[in-house]
Amino acid sequence: AAALKTTPGPFTIDEEPTAKSDVTSYNNFYEFGTGKADPSANSGDFRPEPWTLEVDGLVGKPQKFDLDSLHAFPLEDRTYRMRCVEAWSMVIPWVGFPLAALLDRVEPLGSAKYVAFETVVRPEEMPGQRGLFQPLEWPYVEGLRLDEARHPLTILSVGLYGETLPKQNGAPVRLVVPWKYGFKGIKSIVRMTLVEEEPVTSWSRLAPQEYGFYANVNPEVDHPRWSQASETRVGEGGFFNAARRPTLPFNGYADEVASLYAGMDLRKNY
Amino acid sequence: MAQVEARSVQAKPAQGRTARAKPWNWRPASIWALYAVGFVPAVWYFYLGATGQIAGNAVKEFEHLLGIWALRFLIAALTVTPLRDLAGVNLLRYRRALGLLAFWYVLMHFLTYMVLDQNLNLGTILADIAKRPFITIGMACLVLLIPLAATSNAWSIRRLGPHWQRLHKLSYLIVLGAATHFAMSVKVVTAEPFIYLLIAFVLVGYRALRPRIMRWKKARRLAESAR
């Protein structure tokens, strides 16, 4: 991982960042396997350089971004809470830039209502995309409403802990939406398409009764198989008093984002 | 019964042959060795967790490890009979140890969930057991294992007589329940839970076919000896 030049960004929280070793060895990135250690163990063959991120759809200026042009955006340090849908959480010092900055460059048309995201498909480099049992359909796809995508909290991350992203964390560029469950943060993005209709997302396609399009962190709405009321903060309290902490609405970012969902029934739009 | 057999075997050397011809009885020792080896995964992982060497959500990883080993020991215990019937390998004397290892692993699995994971928050634990089918099934398996573990001693076997056999048929239900609990707990369908479910079904299905297989084997034996 190479060092990145960054400036302090807004929204950084006053909580102890999770150890880098935990952030980089306990991952969900099913393209490399379904075990938590699989992404760090099985991503050796993955080549995040060179890279092309293509942005198209309902935009005035469809464009392709290579790594240099992504790194040319003013990179900021953003330390966010990350709440996994599996009821554990971390605090991760991301490096990235607002997705809105990139969207401005491609000039979305008035008809664009959503952004659809797509992860790279490279079975020869990603062992989780090979073999008999495929846990998900590839490519991994995600989506945001355009106002969510343009929210100043939403970033495209190109690094963490001041260095370029490790492969297991979604190198070379991934999405971070801190008020949503971690699976919304699609990794190793190759394509973003501005669309009019709500796009299909990988987890809601697999189990619509368990995962919705919005996936906002919400202690009131349980996953059918476990409670979302509390979470284990990774690395805190150790093995014998792994303190559970209450999960906060919108992962503690309610002041910034609750207004995006005014009037919506969040039990239905989970 | 394995237990009775093991006991009588144990009793022999005590009868005292000549000092010269007292062979070392490896059988009880091998059973204790099985217990010792059987607890290695739990002890090793507990050590890693306690010393901060399990990355990420260490408690959950430990909990899952205990669960999967419980299922493995259940399967091992239920493999003893078909192995003897079909391959002529007699591991009957190890069956009680395998079953008890499964029981202890299930208990540790539950205690880890209750104490380390849920911090003894009884409200959440009871709600989980009542509301979430995979947890209900897991809990039922633990409850059903208790009478089996409690009657795994020679005294109970003698005391219960034919009822013991019938009681311990609960293990078929338990292995199916345990494999189902595992399959229902995972987020995505992978090969692993399917393989465990398949093994559980084959082991239980074998019991349904067993009378016929044994009759056929007996008939063949008789035919051969008549020749």
Short mmCIF file of C-alpha atoms in Angstrom, two decimals:
data_model
loop_
_atom_site.label_atom_id
_atom_site.label_comp_id
_atom_site.label_asym_id
_atom_site.label_seq_id
_atom_site.Cartn_x
_atom_site.Cartn_y
_atom_site.Cartn_z
CA ALA A 1 0.00 0.00 0.00
CA ALA A 2 1.39 3.37 -1.04
CA ALA A 3 1.06 6.53 1.06
CA LEU A 4 -1.55 9.03 -0.06
CA LYS A 5 -1.50 12.79 0.27
CA THR A 6 -4.57 13.80 2.22
CA THR A 7 -6.14 16.66 4.11
CA PRO A 8 -8.40 16.37 7.16
CA GLY A 9 -12.00 16.08 6.03
CA PRO A 10 -15.33 16.82 7.74
CA PHE A 11 -17.49 14.39 9.77
CA THR A 12 -14.56 12.69 11.46
CA ILE A 13 -15.82 11.15 14.67
CA ASP A 14 -14.21 11.21 18.06
CA GLU A 15 -13.89 7.45 18.52
CA GLU A 16 -10.86 5.21 18.65
CA PRO A 17 -10.15 3.74 15.19
CA THR A 18 -10.24 -0.04 14.98
CA ALA A 19 -6.79 -1.64 14.74
CA LYS A 20 -5.52 -1.74 11.17
CA SER A 21 -4.89 -5.48 11.54
CA ASP A 22 -8.60 -6.03 12.24
CA VAL A 23 -9.72 -3.69 9.46
CA THR A 24 -7.56 -5.53 6.95
CA SER A 25 -8.03 -9.16 8.04
CA TYR A 26 -11.72 -9.38 8.96
CA ASN A 27 -13.64 -8.68 5.78
CA ASN A 28 -16.72 -9.59 3.81
CA PHE A 29 -15.71 -9.63 0.16
CA TYR A 30 -17.35 -12.73 -1.28
CA GLU A 31 -15.45 -12.45 -4.57
CA PHE A 32 -12.55 -13.87 -2.55
CA GLY A 33 -14.56 -16.35 -0.45
CA THR A 34 -17.22 -16.26 2.22
CA GLY A 35 -14.94 -16.61 5.26
CA LYS A 36 -13.87 -13.46 7.06
CA ALA A 37 -10.19 -14.28 6.54
CA ASP A 38 -10.67 -15.29 2.89
CA PRO A 39 -10.36 -11.81 1.34
CA SER A 40 -6.95 -11.15 2.88
CA ALA A 41 -5.79 -14.72 2.24
CA ASN A 42 -7.12 -15.20 -1.31
CA SER A 43 -6.63 -11.82 -2.99
CA GLY A 44 -2.99 -12.33 -3.93
CA ASP A 45 -3.72 -12.74 -7.64
CA PHE A 46 -5.97 -9.70 -7.85
CA ARG A 47 -4.57 -6.81 -9.91
CA PRO A 48 -6.10 -3.46 -8.94
CA GLU A 49 -3.73 -1.62 -11.27
CA PRO A 50 -4.30 -0.46 -13.93
CA TRP A 51 -7.98 0.30 -13.37
CA THR A 52 -10.83 1.94 -15.23
CA LEU A 53 -13.98 3.22 -13.61
CA GLU A 54 -16.58 3.88 -16.25
CA VAL A 55 -19.44 6.28 -15.56
CA ASP A 56 -22.33 6.27 -18.01
CA GLY A 57 -26.11 6.22 -18.31
CA LEU A 58 -28.19 9.35 -17.91
CA VAL A 59 -25.28 11.77 -17.89
CA GLY A 60 -24.22 14.64 -20.08
CA LYS A 61 -20.57 13.62 -20.12
CA PRO A 62 -19.98 9.87 -19.82
CA GLN A 63 -16.38 9.33 -18.76
CA LYS A 64 -13.76 6.80 -17.87
CA PHE A 65 -11.60 7.46 -14.83
CA ASP A 66 -8.24 5.80 -14.42
CA LEU A 67 -6.43 5.57 -11.09
CA ASP A 68 -4.49 8.79 -11.61
CA SER A 69 -7.63 10.75 -12.30
CA LEU A 70 -9.31 9.25 -9.21
CA HIS A 71 -6.30 10.14 -7.07
CA ALA A 72 -6.38 13.64 -8.55
CA PHE A 73 -9.57 14.46 -6.64
CA PRO A 74 -8.73 16.27 -3.38
CA LEU A 75 -8.32 13.35 -0.99
CA GLU A 76 -9.64 13.73 2.53
CA ASP A 77 -9.33 11.76 5.75
CA ARG A 78 -12.75 10.58 6.85
CA THR A 79 -12.96 8.49 9.98
CA TYR A 80 -16.38 6.83 9.97
CA ARG A 81 -18.23 4.22 11.94
CA MET A 82 -18.84 1.08 9.87
CA ARG A 83 -21.77 -1.08 10.96
CA CYS A 84 -21.95 -4.51 9.37
CA VAL A 85 -25.39 -6.05 8.92
CA GLU A 86 -24.00 -8.98 10.97
CA ALA A 87 -24.12 -6.81 14.12
CA TRP A 88 -20.46 -5.94 14.47
CA SER A 89 -18.88 -2.56 13.88
CA MET A 90 -15.56 -0.85 13.34
CA VAL A 91 -14.23 2.69 13.17
CA ILE A 92 -12.29 3.10 9.94
CA PRO A 93 -10.07 6.01 8.89
CA TRP A 94 -10.92 6.14 5.20
CA VAL A 95 -9.20 8.24 2.56
CA GLY A 96 -11.45 9.42 -0.22
CA PHE A 97 -13.45 12.16 -1.83
CA PRO A 98 -17.15 12.97 -2.01
CA LEU A 99 -18.96 10.96 -4.67
CA ALA A 100 -20.76 14.21 -5.49
CA ALA A 101 -17.49 15.65 -6.80
CA LEU A 102 -17.24 12.86 -9.35
CA LEU A 103 -20.92 13.04 -10.25
CA ASP A 104 -20.51 16.78 -10.97
CA ARG A 105 -17.92 15.91 -13.61
CA VAL A 106 -20.27 13.64 -15.54
CA GLU A 107 -23.21 16.03 -15.32
CA PRO A 108 -26.22 13.84 -14.48
CA LEU A 109 -29.34 14.55 -16.54
CA GLY A 110 -32.57 15.67 -14.86
CA SER A 111 -34.06 12.24 -15.53
CA ALA A 112 -31.37 10.47 -13.47
CA LYS A 113 -32.81 9.33 -10.13
CA TYR A 114 -30.46 6.56 -9.01
CA VAL A 115 -26.84 5.47 -9.30
CA ALA A 116 -26.18 1.80 -10.04
CA PHE A 117 -22.75 0.42 -9.10
CA GLU A 118 -20.95 -2.67 -10.34
CA THR A 119 -17.94 -4.63 -9.04
CA VAL A 120 -15.31 -6.12 -11.33
CA VAL A 121 -15.75 -9.74 -12.52
CA ARG A 122 -12.44 -11.58 -12.81
CA PRO A 123 -12.87 -15.25 -11.92
CA GLU A 124 -9.23 -15.87 -12.81
CA GLU A 125 -8.13 -13.42 -10.09
CA MET A 126 -11.03 -13.80 -7.67
CA PRO A 127 -11.41 -17.37 -6.38
CA GLY A 128 -14.86 -16.68 -4.92
CA GLN A 129 -16.15 -16.15 -8.46
CA ARG A 130 -15.03 -19.64 -9.49
CA GLY A 131 -16.24 -23.10 -8.65
CA LEU A 132 -19.42 -25.02 -8.15
CA PHE A 133 -21.14 -23.11 -5.37
CA GLN A 134 -21.43 -19.40 -6.11
CA PRO A 135 -22.82 -17.55 -3.11
CA LEU A 136 -23.98 -14.53 -5.13
CA GLU A 137 -24.64 -13.66 -8.73
CA TRP A 138 -21.78 -11.69 -10.31
CA PRO A 139 -21.14 -8.90 -10.78
CA TYR A 140 -21.93 -7.65 -7.29
CA VAL A 141 -24.29 -4.73 -7.81
CA GLU A 142 -25.41 -1.95 -5.54
CA GLY A 143 -27.38 1.25 -5.80
CA LEU A 144 -28.14 4.57 -4.19
CA ARG A 145 -30.80 7.16 -4.71
CA LEU A 146 -29.18 10.18 -6.38
CA ASP A 147 -29.70 12.38 -3.30
CA GLU A 148 -28.02 9.71 -1.14
CA ALA A 149 -25.18 9.49 -3.63
CA ARG A 150 -24.74 13.28 -3.57
CA HIS A 151 -24.86 13.53 0.22
CA PRO A 152 -21.61 15.00 1.59
CA LEU A 153 -21.11 11.93 3.85
CA THR A 154 -21.01 9.60 0.84
CA ILE A 155 -17.49 9.06 -0.44
CA LEU A 156 -15.57 7.04 -2.94
CA SER A 157 -12.69 5.67 -0.92
CA VAL A 158 -9.27 4.97 -2.41
CA GLY A 159 -7.47 4.27 0.85
CA LEU A 160 -7.47 3.71 4.57
CA TYR A 161 -5.03 4.51 7.34
CA GLY A 162 -3.39 7.05 4.99
CA GLU A 163 -2.46 4.47 2.35
CA THR A 164 -4.01 3.06 -0.80
CA LEU A 165 -6.76 0.49 -0.20
CA PRO A 166 -5.66 -3.07 0.50
CA LYS A 167 -7.15 -5.54 -1.97
CA GLN A 168 -9.36 -7.13 0.69
CA ASN A 169 -10.94 -3.76 1.46
CA GLY A 170 -11.98 -3.10 -2.12
CA ALA A 171 -8.95 -1.80 -3.99
CA PRO A 172 -8.57 0.40 -5.84
CA VAL A 173 -11.85 2.26 -5.35
CA ARG A 174 -14.94 1.53 -3.27
CA LEU A 175 -18.05 3.18 -1.96
CA VAL A 176 -18.49 4.24 1.68
CA VAL A 177 -21.95 5.23 2.93
CA PRO A 178 -21.56 5.35 6.70
CA TRP A 179 -25.24 5.44 7.69
CA LYS A 180 -25.99 2.23 5.80
CA TYR A 181 -25.02 -1.37 6.52
CA GLY A 182 -21.57 -2.28 5.26
CA PHE A 183 -22.76 -4.36 2.31
CA LYS A 184 -23.91 -1.15 0.59
CA GLY A 185 -20.25 -0.15 0.38
CA ILE A 186 -19.58 -1.90 -2.92
CA LYS A 187 -15.92 -2.71 -3.55
CA SER A 188 -13.57 -2.63 -6.54
CA ILE A 189 -16.01 -0.60 -8.63
CA VAL A 190 -15.68 -0.72 -12.43
CA ARG A 191 -18.92 0.92 -13.43
CA MET A 192 -21.42 3.48 -12.27
CA THR A 193 -24.57 4.05 -14.28
CA LEU A 194 -27.04 6.86 -13.70
CA VAL A 195 -30.54 5.46 -14.13
CA GLU A 196 -34.18 6.40 -13.72
CA GLU A 197 -35.49 3.29 -11.95
CA GLU A 198 -34.36 1.79 -8.64
CA PRO A 199 -31.52 -0.56 -9.55
CA VAL A 200 -31.24 -4.20 -8.50
CA THR A 201 -28.88 -4.79 -5.57
CA SER A 202 -27.06 -8.06 -4.88
CA TRP A 203 -28.29 -8.81 -1.37
CA SER A 204 -31.91 -7.84 -1.87
CA ARG A 205 -31.94 -9.99 -5.00
CA LEU A 206 -30.63 -12.94 -2.97
CA ALA A 207 -32.87 -12.54 0.10
CA PRO A 208 -35.39 -9.71 -0.32
CA GLN A 209 -37.06 -10.46 3.01
CA GLU A 210 -33.74 -9.94 4.80
CA TYR A 211 -32.07 -7.13 2.87
CA GLY A 212 -33.72 -4.13 1.29
CA PHE A 213 -32.58 -1.48 -1.14
CA TYR A 214 -32.11 1.18 1.54
CA ALA A 215 -30.30 -0.86 4.22
CA ASN A 216 -30.10 2.12 6.55
CA VAL A 217 -28.68 1.16 9.93
CA ASN A 218 -31.76 0.85 12.12
CA PRO A 219 -31.81 -0.64 15.64
CA GLU A 220 -35.61 -0.87 15.49
CA VAL A 221 -35.80 -3.16 12.49
CA ASP A 222 -34.27 -6.57 13.15
CA HIS A 223 -32.72 -8.80 10.59
CA PRO A 224 -35.13 -11.78 10.58
CA ARG A 225 -32.41 -13.98 12.06
CA TRP A 226 -30.81 -11.63 14.59
CA SER A 227 -31.43 -8.44 16.48
CA GLN A 228 -30.00 -5.17 15.15
CA ALA A 229 -30.50 -3.40 18.49
CA SER A 230 -26.87 -3.74 19.53
CA GLU A 231 -23.47 -4.42 18.01
CA THR A 232 -20.06 -5.72 18.97
CA ARG A 233 -17.36 -3.12 18.39
CA VAL A 234 -14.45 -5.13 17.01
CA GLY A 235 -11.38 -5.02 19.22
CA GLU A 236 -13.11 -3.27 22.11
CA GLY A 237 -13.17 -4.88 25.54
CA GLY A 238 -11.29 -7.98 24.43
CA PHE A 239 -12.50 -11.55 24.52
CA PHE A 240 -14.05 -11.62 27.99
CA ASN A 241 -16.03 -8.42 27.99
CA ALA A 242 -16.58 -7.75 24.32
CA ALA A 243 -18.85 -4.86 25.15
CA ARG A 244 -22.00 -4.70 23.13
CA ARG A 245 -23.03 -1.18 22.44
CA PRO A 246 -26.46 -0.01 21.39
CA THR A 247 -26.77 0.50 17.66
CA LEU A 248 -27.65 4.08 16.77
CA PRO A 249 -30.29 5.10 14.22
CA PHE A 250 -28.53 5.77 10.90
CA ASN A 251 -25.37 4.54 12.63
CA GLY A 252 -25.13 7.79 14.57
CA TYR A 253 -25.47 10.00 11.46
CA ALA A 254 -29.18 10.75 11.95
CA ASP A 255 -28.61 14.51 12.24
CA GLU A 256 -27.02 14.55 8.82
CA VAL A 257 -29.24 12.11 6.91
CA ALA A 258 -32.59 11.48 8.62
CA SER A 259 -34.19 14.25 6.53
CA LEU A 260 -33.48 12.24 3.35
CA TYR A 261 -36.14 9.79 4.50
CA ALA A 262 -38.76 12.17 5.86
CA GLY A 263 -42.21 10.66 5.52
CA MET A 264 -40.93 7.21 4.57
CA ASP A 265 -41.90 4.10 6.53
CA LEU A 266 -38.48 2.73 7.43
CA ARG A 267 -39.97 -0.60 8.52
CA LYS A 268 -41.14 -1.16 4.97
CA ASN A 269 -38.17 0.49 3.30
CA TYR A 270 -35.55 -1.43 5.26
CA MET B 1 -23.32 -51.80 24.50
CA ALA B 2 -20.07 -49.99 24.05
CA GLN B 3 -19.96 -48.83 27.59
CA VAL B 4 -20.41 -52.24 29.13
CA GLU B 5 -17.84 -53.68 26.77
CA ALA B 6 -15.31 -51.03 27.65
CA ARG B 7 -15.88 -51.74 31.30
CA SER B 8 -15.35 -55.46 31.10
CA VAL B 9 -12.21 -54.91 29.08
CA GLN B 10 -10.96 -52.56 31.72
CA ALA B 11 -11.65 -55.05 34.44
CA LYS B 12 -9.48 -57.82 33.02
CA PRO B 13 -5.97 -56.69 33.86
CA ALA B 14 -7.01 -56.15 37.45
CA GLN B 15 -7.58 -59.91 37.73
CA GLY B 16 -3.85 -60.13 37.82
CA ARG B 17 -2.04 -62.49 35.55
CA THR B 18 1.57 -63.29 36.03
CA ALA B 19 3.84 -60.27 36.26
CA ARG B 20 5.57 -61.31 33.07
CA ALA B 21 2.49 -61.40 30.85
CA LYS B 22 0.69 -58.27 31.91
CA PRO B 23 0.16 -56.50 28.57
CA TRP B 24 -0.43 -52.77 28.72
CA ASN B 25 -4.08 -52.14 28.09
CA TRP B 26 -4.20 -49.42 25.49
CA ARG B 27 -7.98 -49.26 25.18
CA PRO B 28 -8.97 -47.04 28.11
CA ALA B 29 -5.92 -44.92 27.43
CA SER B 30 -6.97 -44.47 23.81
CA ILE B 31 -10.40 -43.29 24.96
CA TRP B 32 -8.82 -40.71 27.24
CA ALA B 33 -6.55 -39.72 24.41
CA LEU B 34 -9.63 -39.15 22.26
CA TYR B 35 -11.07 -36.82 24.91
CA ALA B 36 -7.78 -34.98 25.11
CA VAL B 37 -7.48 -34.58 21.35
CA GLY B 38 -11.17 -33.76 21.06
CA PHE B 39 -10.85 -30.74 23.29
CA VAL B 40 -7.82 -29.39 21.43
CA PRO B 41 -9.79 -27.18 18.99
CA ALA B 42 -11.73 -25.54 21.84
CA VAL B 43 -8.69 -25.05 24.06
CA TRP B 44 -6.49 -23.78 21.25
CA TYR B 45 -9.07 -21.32 19.96
CA PHE B 46 -9.91 -20.20 23.48
CA TYR B 47 -6.23 -19.50 24.03
CA LEU B 48 -6.05 -17.52 20.76
CA GLY B 49 -9.13 -15.53 21.71
CA ALA B 50 -8.01 -14.86 25.26
CA THR B 51 -4.65 -13.60 24.03
CA GLY B 52 -6.19 -11.36 21.36
CA GLN B 53 -4.99 -13.43 18.42
CA ILE B 54 -8.34 -13.94 16.65
CA ALA B 55 -8.89 -11.10 14.21
CA GLY B 56 -12.18 -9.26 14.02
CA ASN B 57 -15.22 -10.41 15.99
CA ALA B 58 -13.27 -12.92 18.08
CA VAL B 59 -16.21 -14.05 20.21
CA LYS B 60 -18.36 -14.88 17.17
CA GLU B 61 -15.50 -16.76 15.53
CA PHE B 62 -15.00 -18.81 18.72
CA GLU B 63 -18.76 -19.42 18.99
CA HIS B 64 -18.92 -20.67 15.39
CA LEU B 65 -15.88 -22.90 15.84
CA LEU B 66 -17.45 -24.59 18.86
CA GLY B 67 -20.68 -25.10 16.94
CA ILE B 68 -19.07 -26.68 13.92
CA TRP B 69 -17.01 -29.06 16.10
CA ALA B 70 -20.13 -30.06 18.00
CA LEU B 71 -21.72 -31.03 14.70
CA ARG B 72 -18.59 -32.91 13.63
CA PHE B 73 -18.55 -34.97 16.84
CA LEU B 74 -22.27 -35.73 16.52
CA ILE B 75 -21.63 -36.99 13.01
CA ALA B 76 -18.62 -39.00 14.16
CA ALA B 77 -20.67 -40.67 16.91
CA LEU B 78 -23.40 -41.62 14.45
CA THR B 79 -20.87 -42.97 11.96
CA VAL B 80 -19.72 -45.68 14.36
CA THR B 81 -22.60 -48.06 13.59
CA PRO B 82 -22.56 -47.88 9.78
CA LEU B 83 -18.77 -48.17 9.85
CA ARG B 84 -19.05 -51.39 11.82
CA ASP B 85 -21.90 -52.77 9.70
CA LEU B 86 -20.49 -51.94 6.31
CA ALA B 87 -16.73 -51.79 6.70
CA GLY B 88 -16.23 -54.12 9.66
CA VAL B 89 -14.39 -51.41 11.60
CA ASN B 90 -15.44 -51.51 15.22
CA LEU B 91 -15.04 -48.18 17.02
CA LEU B 92 -17.92 -48.81 19.39
CA ARG B 93 -15.78 -48.22 22.44
CA TYR B 94 -15.20 -44.64 21.30
CA ARG B 95 -18.84 -43.79 20.68
CA ARG B 96 -19.62 -42.54 24.16
CA ALA B 97 -16.60 -40.23 24.12
CA LEU B 98 -17.63 -38.86 20.71
CA GLY B 99 -21.18 -38.25 21.88
CA LEU B 100 -20.05 -36.58 25.09
CA LEU B 101 -17.56 -34.41 23.19
CA ALA B 102 -20.48 -33.28 21.01
CA PHE B 103 -22.47 -32.48 24.16
CA TRP B 104 -19.66 -30.46 25.73
CA TYR B 105 -19.06 -28.55 22.52
CA VAL B 106 -22.77 -27.71 22.20
CA LEU B 107 -22.77 -26.54 25.80
CA MET B 108 -19.65 -24.39 25.28
CA HIS B 109 -21.19 -23.04 22.06
CA PHE B 110 -24.31 -21.97 23.94
CA LEU B 111 -22.38 -20.57 26.92
CA THR B 112 -20.18 -18.53 24.59
CA TYR B 113 -23.28 -17.11 22.93
CA MET B 114 -24.91 -16.43 26.30
CA VAL B 115 -21.99 -15.02 28.27
CA LEU B 116 -19.31 -13.69 25.91
CA ASP B 117 -21.55 -12.70 22.98
CA GLN B 118 -24.80 -11.52 24.61
CA ASN B 119 -23.26 -10.49 27.97
CA LEU B 120 -25.95 -12.51 29.81
CA ASN B 121 -28.64 -10.21 28.49
CA LEU B 122 -31.46 -12.65 29.23
CA GLY B 123 -34.13 -10.57 27.53
CA THR B 124 -32.32 -10.73 24.20
CA ILE B 125 -31.38 -14.37 24.63
CA LEU B 126 -34.96 -15.47 25.37
CA ALA B 127 -36.29 -13.34 22.53
CA ASP B 128 -33.73 -14.91 20.18
CA ILE B 129 -34.72 -18.42 21.25
CA ALA B 130 -38.43 -17.68 20.90
CA LYS B 131 -38.40 -15.58 17.73
CA ARG B 132 -35.65 -16.95 15.53
CA PRO B 133 -36.29 -20.46 14.20
CA PHE B 134 -32.62 -21.37 13.72
CA ILE B 135 -31.87 -20.47 17.33
CA THR B 136 -34.99 -22.32 18.52
CA ILE B 137 -33.77 -25.43 16.72
CA GLY B 138 -30.27 -25.08 18.13
CA MET B 139 -31.62 -24.68 21.63
CA ALA B 140 -33.86 -27.73 21.19
CA CYS B 141 -30.80 -29.77 20.18
CA LEU B 142 -28.99 -28.72 23.34
CA VAL B 143 -31.99 -29.59 25.53
CA LEU B 144 -32.40 -32.99 23.85
CA LEU B 145 -28.71 -33.74 24.35
CA ILE B 146 -28.96 -33.31 28.11
CA PRO B 147 -30.79 -36.61 28.85
CA LEU B 148 -28.44 -38.42 26.49
CA ALA B 149 -25.35 -37.07 28.22
CA ALA B 150 -26.88 -37.74 31.63
CA THR B 151 -27.54 -41.39 30.76
CA SER B 152 -24.21 -42.08 29.11
CA ASN B 153 -22.85 -43.85 32.20
CA ALA B 154 -22.82 -47.63 32.69
CA TRP B 155 -25.22 -47.44 35.62
CA SER B 156 -27.89 -45.72 33.48
CA ILE B 157 -27.38 -48.19 30.68
CA ARG B 158 -27.96 -51.11 33.02
CA ARG B 159 -30.80 -49.37 34.76
CA LEU B 160 -32.65 -48.31 31.62
CA GLY B 161 -32.20 -51.57 29.76
CA PRO B 162 -33.99 -51.51 26.40
CA HIS B 163 -35.27 -47.99 27.10
CA TRP B 164 -31.70 -46.73 26.80
CA GLN B 165 -31.57 -47.71 23.12
CA ARG B 166 -34.86 -46.02 22.46
CA LEU B 167 -33.88 -42.86 24.33
CA HIS B 168 -30.61 -42.55 22.46
CA LYS B 169 -32.39 -42.66 19.12
CA LEU B 170 -32.97 -38.98 19.90
CA SER B 171 -29.48 -38.48 18.51
CA TYR B 172 -30.92 -38.90 14.99
CA LEU B 173 -33.23 -35.96 15.55
CA ILE B 174 -30.41 -33.98 17.12
CA VAL B 175 -27.97 -34.43 14.23
CA LEU B 176 -30.65 -33.38 11.73
CA GLY B 177 -31.51 -30.41 13.92
CA ALA B 178 -27.89 -29.39 14.35
CA ALA B 179 -27.16 -29.51 10.61
CA THR B 180 -30.35 -27.54 9.94
CA HIS B 181 -29.39 -24.98 12.59
CA PHE B 182 -26.05 -24.49 10.83
CA ALA B 183 -27.58 -24.28 7.35
CA MET B 184 -30.16 -21.74 8.50
CA SER B 185 -27.59 -19.58 10.26
CA VAL B 186 -25.44 -18.73 7.26
CA LYS B 187 -25.97 -15.70 5.03
CA VAL B 188 -25.39 -17.42 1.72
CA VAL B 189 -25.66 -20.92 0.39
CA THR B 190 -22.20 -22.47 0.21
CA ALA B 191 -21.14 -26.09 -0.14
CA GLU B 192 -20.27 -26.52 3.53
CA PRO B 193 -23.72 -26.48 5.20
CA PHE B 194 -25.07 -28.60 2.35
CA ILE B 195 -22.44 -31.25 2.90
CA TYR B 196 -23.20 -31.41 6.64
CA LEU B 197 -26.94 -31.66 5.95
CA LEU B 198 -26.34 -34.39 3.40
CA ILE B 199 -24.16 -36.38 5.80
CA ALA B 200 -26.77 -36.02 8.55
CA PHE B 201 -29.53 -37.24 6.23
CA VAL B 202 -27.46 -40.19 5.02
CA LEU B 203 -26.60 -41.22 8.59
CA VAL B 204 -30.21 -41.06 9.72
CA GLY B 205 -31.50 -42.60 6.49
CA TYR B 206 -29.11 -45.48 7.03
CA ARG B 207 -30.92 -46.32 10.27
CA ALA B 208 -34.15 -46.80 8.35
CA LEU B 209 -32.45 -49.19 5.94
CA ARG B 210 -30.36 -50.93 8.54
CA PRO B 211 -32.74 -53.82 9.44
CA ARG B 212 -32.92 -54.78 5.79
CA ILE B 213 -29.18 -54.54 5.30
CA MET B 214 -28.51 -56.66 8.38
CA ARG B 215 -31.04 -59.30 7.26
CA TRP B 216 -29.41 -59.47 3.89
CA LYS B 217 -25.93 -59.77 5.40
CA LYS B 218 -27.11 -62.53 7.71
CA ALA B 219 -28.75 -64.42 4.88
CA ARG B 220 -25.55 -64.19 2.86
CA ARG B 221 -23.49 -65.40 5.80
CA LEU B 222 -25.80 -68.39 6.28
CA ALA B 223 -25.71 -69.20 2.60
CA GLU B 224 -21.93 -69.11 2.64
CA SER B 225 -21.58 -71.33 5.66
CA ALA B 226 -24.06 -73.81 4.18
CA ARG B 227 -21.88 -74.24 1.13
#
